[in-house]
Every structure is written in structure tokens, then in C-alpha cells.
Coordinates of C-alpha atoms in Angstrom, one line a residue:
M138 CA -26.1 -25.7 7.2
L139 CA -28.6 -25.0 4.5
S140 CA -26.1 -23.7 1.9
M141 CA -23.8 -26.7 2.4
E142 CA -26.8 -29.0 2.0
L143 CA -27.7 -27.2 -1.3
W144 CA -24.1 -27.5 -2.4
R145 CA -24.0 -31.3 -1.9
R146 CA -27.4 -31.8 -3.6
F147 CA -27.4 -29.3 -6.4
P148 CA -23.8 -28.0 -6.9
H149 CA -24.3 -27.1 -10.6
R150 CA -27.4 -25.0 -9.8
L151 CA -25.8 -23.2 -6.8
L152 CA -23.1 -21.9 -9.1
L153 CA -25.7 -20.0 -11.0
I154 CA -27.7 -18.6 -8.1
R155 CA -27.5 -14.9 -7.4
S156 CA -29.4 -14.0 -4.3
F157 CA -27.8 -10.8 -3.2
V158 CA -30.6 -8.5 -2.1
D159 CA -31.3 -5.1 -3.7
A160 CA -30.2 -3.0 -0.7
R161 CA -27.9 -0.1 -0.4
I162 CA -24.8 -0.6 1.7
K163 CA -23.6 2.7 2.9
W164 CA -20.0 3.8 3.2
V165 CA -19.0 4.6 6.8
R166 CA -15.8 6.4 7.6
D167 CA -13.2 4.5 9.7
P168 CA -11.1 7.2 11.4
Y169 CA -8.4 4.7 12.4
L170 CA -7.8 3.4 8.9
D171 CA -7.9 6.9 7.5
I172 CA -5.0 7.7 9.9
A173 CA -3.1 4.6 8.7
V174 CA -3.5 5.9 5.1
E175 CA -2.9 9.6 5.8
R176 CA 0.2 8.8 7.9
E177 CA 2.0 8.0 4.6
K178 CA 1.1 11.3 2.9
N179 CA 3.8 12.3 0.5
L180 CA 5.9 9.2 1.5
K181 CA 5.8 7.5 -2.0
E182 CA 6.7 10.8 -3.7
I183 CA 9.6 11.4 -1.2
L184 CA 11.0 7.9 -1.7
S185 CA 10.7 8.3 -5.5
L186 CA 12.7 11.5 -5.4
K187 CA 15.2 10.0 -3.0
N188 CA 15.9 7.1 -5.4
Q189 CA 16.1 9.5 -8.3
I190 CA 18.8 11.5 -6.6
L191 CA 20.7 8.4 -5.5
S192 CA 20.7 7.1 -9.1
S193 CA 23.3 9.8 -9.9
P194 CA 27.0 8.9 -9.5
S195 CA 27.5 12.0 -7.4
K196 CA 24.4 11.2 -5.3
S197 CA 23.1 14.7 -6.1
L198 CA 21.2 16.3 -8.9
P199 CA 20.6 19.8 -10.2
L200 CA 17.2 21.0 -9.0
S201 CA 16.4 22.0 -12.6
S202 CA 16.7 18.4 -13.7
L203 CA 14.1 17.3 -11.1
S204 CA 11.5 19.9 -11.8
P205 CA 10.1 18.1 -15.0
L206 CA 9.5 15.0 -12.8
K207 CA 6.5 16.6 -11.1
S208 CA 3.9 14.9 -13.3
H209 CA 5.9 11.7 -13.6
F210 CA 6.0 11.2 -9.8
N211 CA 2.5 12.7 -9.4
L212 CA 3.9 15.3 -7.0
P213 CA 1.3 17.5 -5.1
T214 CA 3.5 20.5 -5.6
S215 CA 6.8 21.6 -7.3
T216 CA 10.0 19.8 -6.5
S217 CA 11.5 23.0 -5.0
K218 CA 8.4 23.4 -2.7
L219 CA 8.7 19.7 -1.7
F220 CA 12.3 20.2 -0.8
Q221 CA 11.5 23.2 1.2
N222 CA 8.8 21.3 3.1
Y223 CA 11.1 18.4 4.0
P224 CA 14.5 19.8 4.9
S225 CA 15.1 16.8 7.2
I226 CA 15.3 14.7 4.0
F227 CA 16.7 16.9 1.3
F228 CA 19.6 19.4 1.4
P229 CA 20.1 22.1 -1.3
F230 CA 23.6 23.2 -2.0
Q231 CA 25.6 24.9 -4.7
P232 CA 28.7 22.8 -5.7
S233 CA 30.4 25.9 -7.1
P234 CA 29.5 29.5 -8.0
S235 CA 29.4 28.5 -11.7
L236 CA 27.0 25.6 -11.2
P237 CA 23.2 25.7 -10.5
L238 CA 21.7 24.7 -7.2
H239 CA 21.8 20.9 -6.5
V240 CA 20.0 18.7 -4.1
K241 CA 21.2 15.7 -2.1
L242 CA 20.1 13.7 0.9
T243 CA 20.7 14.8 4.5
P244 CA 22.9 12.5 6.6
Q245 CA 20.0 11.2 8.5
A246 CA 18.1 10.3 5.3
M247 CA 21.2 8.6 3.8
T248 CA 21.5 6.5 7.0
L249 CA 18.0 5.3 6.6
H250 CA 18.6 4.5 2.9
K251 CA 21.6 2.4 3.8
E252 CA 19.6 0.5 6.4
E253 CA 16.8 0.0 3.9
L254 CA 19.3 -1.3 1.4
A255 CA 20.6 -3.8 3.9
I256 CA 17.1 -5.2 4.4
H257 CA 16.7 -5.5 0.6
N258 CA 20.0 -7.4 0.3
S259 CA 19.4 -9.7 3.2
P260 CA 18.8 -13.4 2.3
P261 CA 15.5 -13.7 4.3
H262 CA 14.1 -10.7 2.6
R263 CA 15.2 -11.8 -0.9
N264 CA 13.5 -15.2 -0.3
D265 CA 10.4 -13.4 0.9
V266 CA 10.2 -11.3 -2.2
V267 CA 10.7 -14.3 -4.5
N268 CA 7.8 -16.1 -2.7
R269 CA 5.5 -13.2 -2.8
L270 CA 6.2 -12.6 -6.5
A271 CA 5.7 -16.2 -7.3
K272 CA 2.4 -16.3 -5.5
L273 CA 1.4 -13.1 -7.3
L274 CA 2.1 -14.7 -10.7
M275 CA 0.3 -17.9 -9.7
L276 CA -2.6 -15.8 -8.5
T277 CA -3.0 -13.7 -11.6
K278 CA -2.1 -16.5 -14.0
A279 CA -0.3 -13.8 -15.9
E280 CA 3.2 -12.9 -17.0
T281 CA 4.8 -9.6 -17.3
L282 CA 7.5 -8.2 -19.5
F283 CA 10.1 -8.8 -16.8
L284 CA 8.7 -11.7 -14.8
E285 CA 7.8 -15.2 -15.8
L286 CA 6.6 -18.1 -13.7
I287 CA 8.8 -21.0 -14.7
S288 CA 6.9 -23.7 -12.8
W289 CA 3.9 -24.0 -10.6
R290 CA 4.8 -24.4 -6.9
N291 CA 2.1 -26.3 -5.0
E292 CA 3.6 -25.4 -1.6
L293 CA 2.9 -21.7 -2.4
A294 CA -0.6 -22.2 -3.8
I295 CA -2.1 -21.9 -0.4
S296 CA -4.0 -18.8 0.5
E297 CA -3.8 -17.0 3.8
M298 CA -7.3 -18.1 4.6
E299 CA -6.4 -21.8 4.0
K300 CA -3.2 -21.4 6.0
R301 CA -5.2 -20.2 9.0
A302 CA -7.7 -23.0 8.7
S303 CA -4.9 -25.6 8.6
F304 CA -3.6 -24.3 11.9
S305 CA -6.8 -25.2 13.6
D306 CA -7.0 -28.6 15.3
S307 CA -10.8 -28.7 14.8
V308 CA -10.7 -28.2 11.1
K309 CA -9.2 -30.6 8.6
L310 CA -8.2 -28.6 5.6
K311 CA -9.9 -30.0 2.5
K312 CA -11.3 -28.5 -0.7
G313 CA -14.8 -26.9 -0.5
L314 CA -14.8 -26.0 3.2
P315 CA -17.1 -23.0 4.1
L316 CA -14.2 -20.8 5.3
R317 CA -15.6 -17.5 6.6
F318 CA -13.9 -14.1 6.1
S319 CA -13.2 -11.9 9.0
M320 CA -15.8 -9.1 9.2
K321 CA -15.0 -5.9 11.1
L322 CA -17.8 -3.5 10.7
P323 CA -17.1 0.1 12.1
N324 CA -18.8 1.3 15.2
G325 CA -22.3 2.3 14.7
F326 CA -22.7 0.4 11.5
D327 CA -25.7 -1.8 11.2
L328 CA -26.5 -4.0 8.2
E329 CA -30.1 -4.2 7.2
K330 CA -31.6 -7.5 8.4
K331 CA -32.1 -8.9 4.9
V332 CA -28.5 -8.0 4.0
K333 CA -27.2 -9.5 7.2
N334 CA -29.0 -12.7 6.5
W335 CA -27.6 -12.8 3.0
V336 CA -24.0 -12.3 4.3
D337 CA -24.4 -15.1 6.8
T338 CA -25.6 -17.5 4.1
W339 CA -22.9 -16.2 1.7
Q340 CA -20.2 -16.8 4.3
D341 CA -21.3 -20.5 4.5
L342 CA -20.7 -21.1 0.8
P343 CA -17.7 -23.3 0.0
Y344 CA -14.4 -21.4 -0.1
I345 CA -12.7 -21.7 -3.5
S346 CA -9.0 -21.1 -3.4
P347 CA -7.9 -17.9 -5.3
Y348 CA -5.2 -20.0 -6.9
E349 CA -7.9 -22.0 -8.7
N350 CA -9.3 -20.7 -12.0
S351 CA -13.1 -20.4 -11.4
F352 CA -14.1 -18.2 -14.2
H353 CA -16.4 -21.0 -15.3
L354 CA -18.7 -19.9 -12.5
G355 CA -21.6 -17.6 -13.4
P356 CA -20.2 -14.1 -13.0
N357 CA -23.3 -12.9 -11.2
S358 CA -23.6 -15.9 -8.8
D359 CA -23.0 -15.7 -5.1
Q360 CA -20.3 -18.4 -5.4
A361 CA -18.5 -16.4 -8.0
E362 CA -18.6 -13.4 -5.7
K363 CA -17.1 -15.3 -2.8
W364 CA -14.3 -16.5 -5.1
T365 CA -13.7 -12.9 -6.3
V366 CA -13.5 -11.8 -2.6
A367 CA -11.0 -14.6 -2.0
V368 CA -8.8 -13.4 -4.9
L369 CA -8.9 -9.7 -3.8
H370 CA -8.3 -10.8 -0.1
E371 CA -5.2 -12.7 -1.1
L372 CA -3.9 -9.9 -3.4
L373 CA -4.0 -7.4 -0.6
W374 CA -2.5 -9.9 1.9
L375 CA 0.5 -10.3 -0.4
L376 CA 1.3 -6.6 0.0
V377 CA 3.4 -5.7 3.0
S378 CA 1.1 -2.8 3.8
K379 CA -2.1 -4.7 3.2
K380 CA -3.4 -1.8 1.2
T381 CA -3.0 -0.1 -2.2
E382 CA -4.5 2.6 -4.3
G383 CA -7.9 1.8 -5.6
K384 CA -6.9 2.4 -9.2
N385 CA -4.3 -0.4 -8.9
V386 CA -6.9 -2.9 -7.6
F387 CA -9.6 -2.0 -10.2
C388 CA -7.2 -1.9 -13.1
L389 CA -5.8 -5.3 -12.2
G390 CA -9.3 -6.7 -11.8
E391 CA -10.2 -5.6 -15.3
Y392 CA -6.9 -6.9 -16.7
L393 CA -7.5 -10.3 -15.1
G394 CA -11.0 -10.5 -16.6
F395 CA -13.0 -9.7 -13.4
E396 CA -14.3 -6.5 -15.1
N397 CA -16.0 -4.5 -12.4
R398 CA -16.4 -7.4 -9.9
F399 CA -13.6 -6.1 -7.7
K400 CA -15.4 -2.8 -7.3
K401 CA -18.6 -4.7 -6.4
A402 CA -16.8 -6.8 -3.9
V403 CA -15.4 -3.7 -2.2
M404 CA -18.8 -2.1 -2.1
H405 CA -20.7 -5.2 -0.9
F406 CA -18.4 -6.1 1.9
P407 CA -17.4 -3.1 4.1
G408 CA -16.6 -5.5 6.9
I409 CA -13.8 -7.0 4.8
F410 CA -12.5 -4.0 2.8
Y411 CA -12.3 -0.3 3.5
V412 CA -11.9 2.5 1.0
S413 CA -10.2 5.6 2.4
N414 CA -10.4 8.9 0.5
K415 CA -7.3 10.4 2.1
I416 CA -4.1 11.8 0.5
R417 CA -5.7 12.8 -2.9
T418 CA -6.7 9.3 -3.9
Q419 CA -8.8 6.2 -3.0
T420 CA -7.0 3.5 -1.0
V421 CA -8.4 0.0 -0.6
V422 CA -7.5 -1.5 2.8
L423 CA -7.8 -5.1 4.1
K424 CA -9.5 -4.4 7.4
E425 CA -8.6 -7.5 9.3
A426 CA -4.9 -6.7 8.9
Y427 CA -5.2 -3.7 11.1
R428 CA -5.9 -3.1 14.8
K429 CA -7.1 0.4 14.8
D430 CA -4.5 2.2 12.8
F431 CA -1.6 -0.3 13.3
L432 CA -0.7 -3.3 11.2
M433 CA -1.0 -6.6 13.0
E434 CA 1.8 -8.2 10.9
K435 CA 5.2 -6.6 11.3
H436 CA 7.4 -6.4 8.3
P437 CA 11.0 -4.9 8.2
L438 CA 10.1 -2.7 5.2
M439 CA 7.0 -1.3 7.0
G440 CA 9.3 -0.5 9.9
M441 CA 11.5 1.4 7.5
R442 CA 8.5 3.3 6.1
F443 CA 7.6 4.4 9.6
R444 CA 11.2 5.6 10.2
Y445 CA 11.1 7.7 7.0
I446 CA 7.8 9.1 8.1
H447 CA 9.2 9.9 11.5
L448 CA 12.1 11.8 9.9
M449 CA 9.7 13.6 7.6
N450 CA 7.7 14.7 10.6
K451 CA 10.8 16.3 12.0
S452 CA 10.9 18.7 9.1
E453 CA 9.0 21.4 11.1
K454 CA 11.9 21.5 13.6
F455 CA 14.5 21.6 10.9
R456 CA 12.7 24.4 9.1
K457 CA 13.0 26.7 12.2
R458 CA 16.2 28.0 13.6
D459 CA 15.7 30.6 16.3
G460 CA 12.1 31.0 15.1
V461 CA 13.1 31.8 11.5
P462 CA 12.4 29.4 8.7
V463 CA 15.7 28.0 7.4
F464 CA 14.7 28.3 3.8
R465 CA 13.5 31.9 3.9
R466 CA 16.7 33.3 2.5
K467 CA 16.8 30.6 -0.1
R468 CA 13.4 30.9 -1.6
K469 CA 14.6 33.1 -4.5
V470 CA 17.4 30.7 -5.1
M471 CA 15.1 27.6 -5.1
S472 CA 12.6 29.3 -7.4
N473 CA 15.2 30.4 -10.0
A474 CA 17.0 27.0 -9.7
D475 CA 13.8 25.4 -11.0
K476 CA 14.6 27.2 -14.2
G477 CA 18.2 26.1 -14.3
E478 CA 19.6 29.5 -13.4
V479 CA 22.8 30.0 -11.4
I480 CA 22.2 32.2 -8.4
K481 CA 24.9 33.0 -5.8
E482 CA 23.7 32.0 -2.3
D483 CA 23.9 34.2 0.8
K484 CA 27.3 33.7 2.3
N485 CA 25.7 33.5 5.7
V486 CA 24.1 30.2 4.7
E487 CA 26.8 27.7 5.2
E488 CA 26.4 24.1 4.1
N489 CA 28.6 22.7 6.9
K490 CA 26.5 24.5 9.5
D491 CA 23.3 23.1 8.1
L492 CA 24.9 19.6 7.8
N493 CA 25.8 19.7 11.5
L494 CA 22.2 20.8 12.3
L495 CA 20.7 17.9 10.3
S496 CA 23.1 15.1 11.3
G497 CA 22.0 15.0 14.9
S498 CA 23.2 12.1 17.0
G499 CA 22.8 9.5 14.3
S500 CA 20.7 7.3 16.6
K501 CA 17.9 5.1 15.2
D502 CA 14.4 6.5 15.5
G503 CA 11.7 4.2 16.9
F504 CA 8.7 3.1 15.0

């Protein structure tokens, strides 16, 4: 291969070459990956509120104390509106006539939380978390206020790309192999011929491990771009969902010294990364980790996410009782409770009756 021959003969010069053609690479929507992102609409906010409520000794909080958290949790609407939208997760009640309206979790939501907690406390998961965090610290060469890498672990300094190559009988894993990234272009997407030729040549460049420090490479060289893609690829792979908000990716890139190179990598390689504009933000997705809108790699925490989503989607059924929205008689109560006022509820609205309605059979929902 031409690029490998150049690497052997002129390695110092290849590091400085920038041959990316001046061509526009258009963004093409991937409906399946958009579904994968949109499926988690409001999930992060719901889980944040859930944890906030459970942080109280009584496992409930006055609605008025949660209202100021709208901006903190980046809620799309007021907390009272969110509770109205998800009665399968949150249950409003008044502890006594002299106290304001409180919110707690429904029995089904509490069951899911306990199962999620069991996963977090299990030895296999704890070991997995430790390894992922260690790899993240090794990858970023950085320490945070709460985490510090005590020692370098060579057995963990192997990227997902290198791990795959080592499983192949025909490839002997060694430094400098031209490992090629998986490219999954959307249907109907065609690269210009000159861009396609550049990508093919770029793919044949030596693969530099993201756990190596290669900032000595010319920042505008093709080799530096391949290393940048390797770092971003490994970062996304370390996440159980294989995706994250774009602001997380780009802020981390700037913090690590990549400046805007992460942004360029996402733009130049639509076959490796996808940017979804769903749920009020930009989300960077590692394309190879998905088959259509489903993750290829199963993880217990992702299974729990889907079960929370399934319960959230049941809210429409919970909102209706004999064709009448459950919260219709409580809207004034919820609105005034946002202000911390004490309002007597309609006596016809009985907590026990609603609890029986929400508890269901207690069976586990499928993914």
C-alpha cells in the first residue's frame, strides 16, 4: 500500500502532510439513530428528579422545593408540568392538611430504582466501572477533583480497535498497523470521488493508540487526524450508550488540547460519527455501535434505561381514567404548590386508590 510505503521511507515527513481535499461533506439524516436518541427524551431529567426525591429521608419532597431546580436540571418545562406528564413515575400527595403538596415515586418506579441500585452494587458492575474510569483517566491524561489515576495499567491501555485486531488470526497485533475504522454511510449517501480516494488512503495510515500521547504530530496532518478520530472513537466506546451530547465531546476536546479537532473529525467522517439534532440538543453517536436504532453491545444499565422509558411511555394510560385525565382536578393544586401554598385536595381524589392503580402486577417490563 502506498501510504505504508511512504510511512516506512519518510515517517517524519508523513506526519506533516495534510492532504484532505477541499470538498464539502454534507450532513445526511439517519432516521434510525435519531430514533435511538429521541427514545430517551426527558429520561435524563426524570432520573435526576427521581434521585433528588430519593435523597430525602422521607423519600418525598415538597413540590415547591423542586420548582427552583428547573434550570439546574435543564428541564423542558416546570416540575409540576413534568409530574403531570409522567404520573407513572411520580405521585403527588398531601401528607396532611397543614402541609403543602409533596411528590414521591410510584411503586413501579421505586421497584425499578431498587433493581437499578442492585446493579450498581453488584461486584461485576463495580469492577466494570473501575476499569472504565481508569481507561478514561489514562485516555485523557488528566485528573479531576475527585478522581486520580494512581498507576498506569498496561492491560487496560488497549483500545477497542486494537482489541478487535488481536482477535483476528490473520493479524498479529503490533504498533503501527493500518487499522481501519468501520464506515457506515447512510442510504443514498455518496462521497465525492476525490473525498472517497482520500478516505481510503487515510484509512491505510498507521493506527496510533489513543492511549499514546501524539500531540507532537502536526495538528493539521492526516496522521494527527487519524489519531484524533482514534481518541474520540475510544471515548464514545467507553460510554455504555456509545453516545453523548455534543457539548460534552467538544468541551472535553478543548480541555484536552485538541481545540476544534473533535468537531472537524465529526464533520469529516459521517461514516464513523453521527450528529443527531433531536431532543433539544446535538448528540454525537458512534455509528458502528448500532444496528439501526438498537445497540449492538448489551449492558445492564442500558437495559434499565429502556425499562424506565417503557414505564414513562405508560404515562398516557395512567393519565386517563374512564377517559378523564387523572390530574385534571389537581391542576390548581399543582400550580399553587409550585409557590409553596397549602391547598386542600378534592376528597374524591384518594391516594390509596391511585396507588392501587399505579402498582399494577409488579412484573418486570421487557426491554
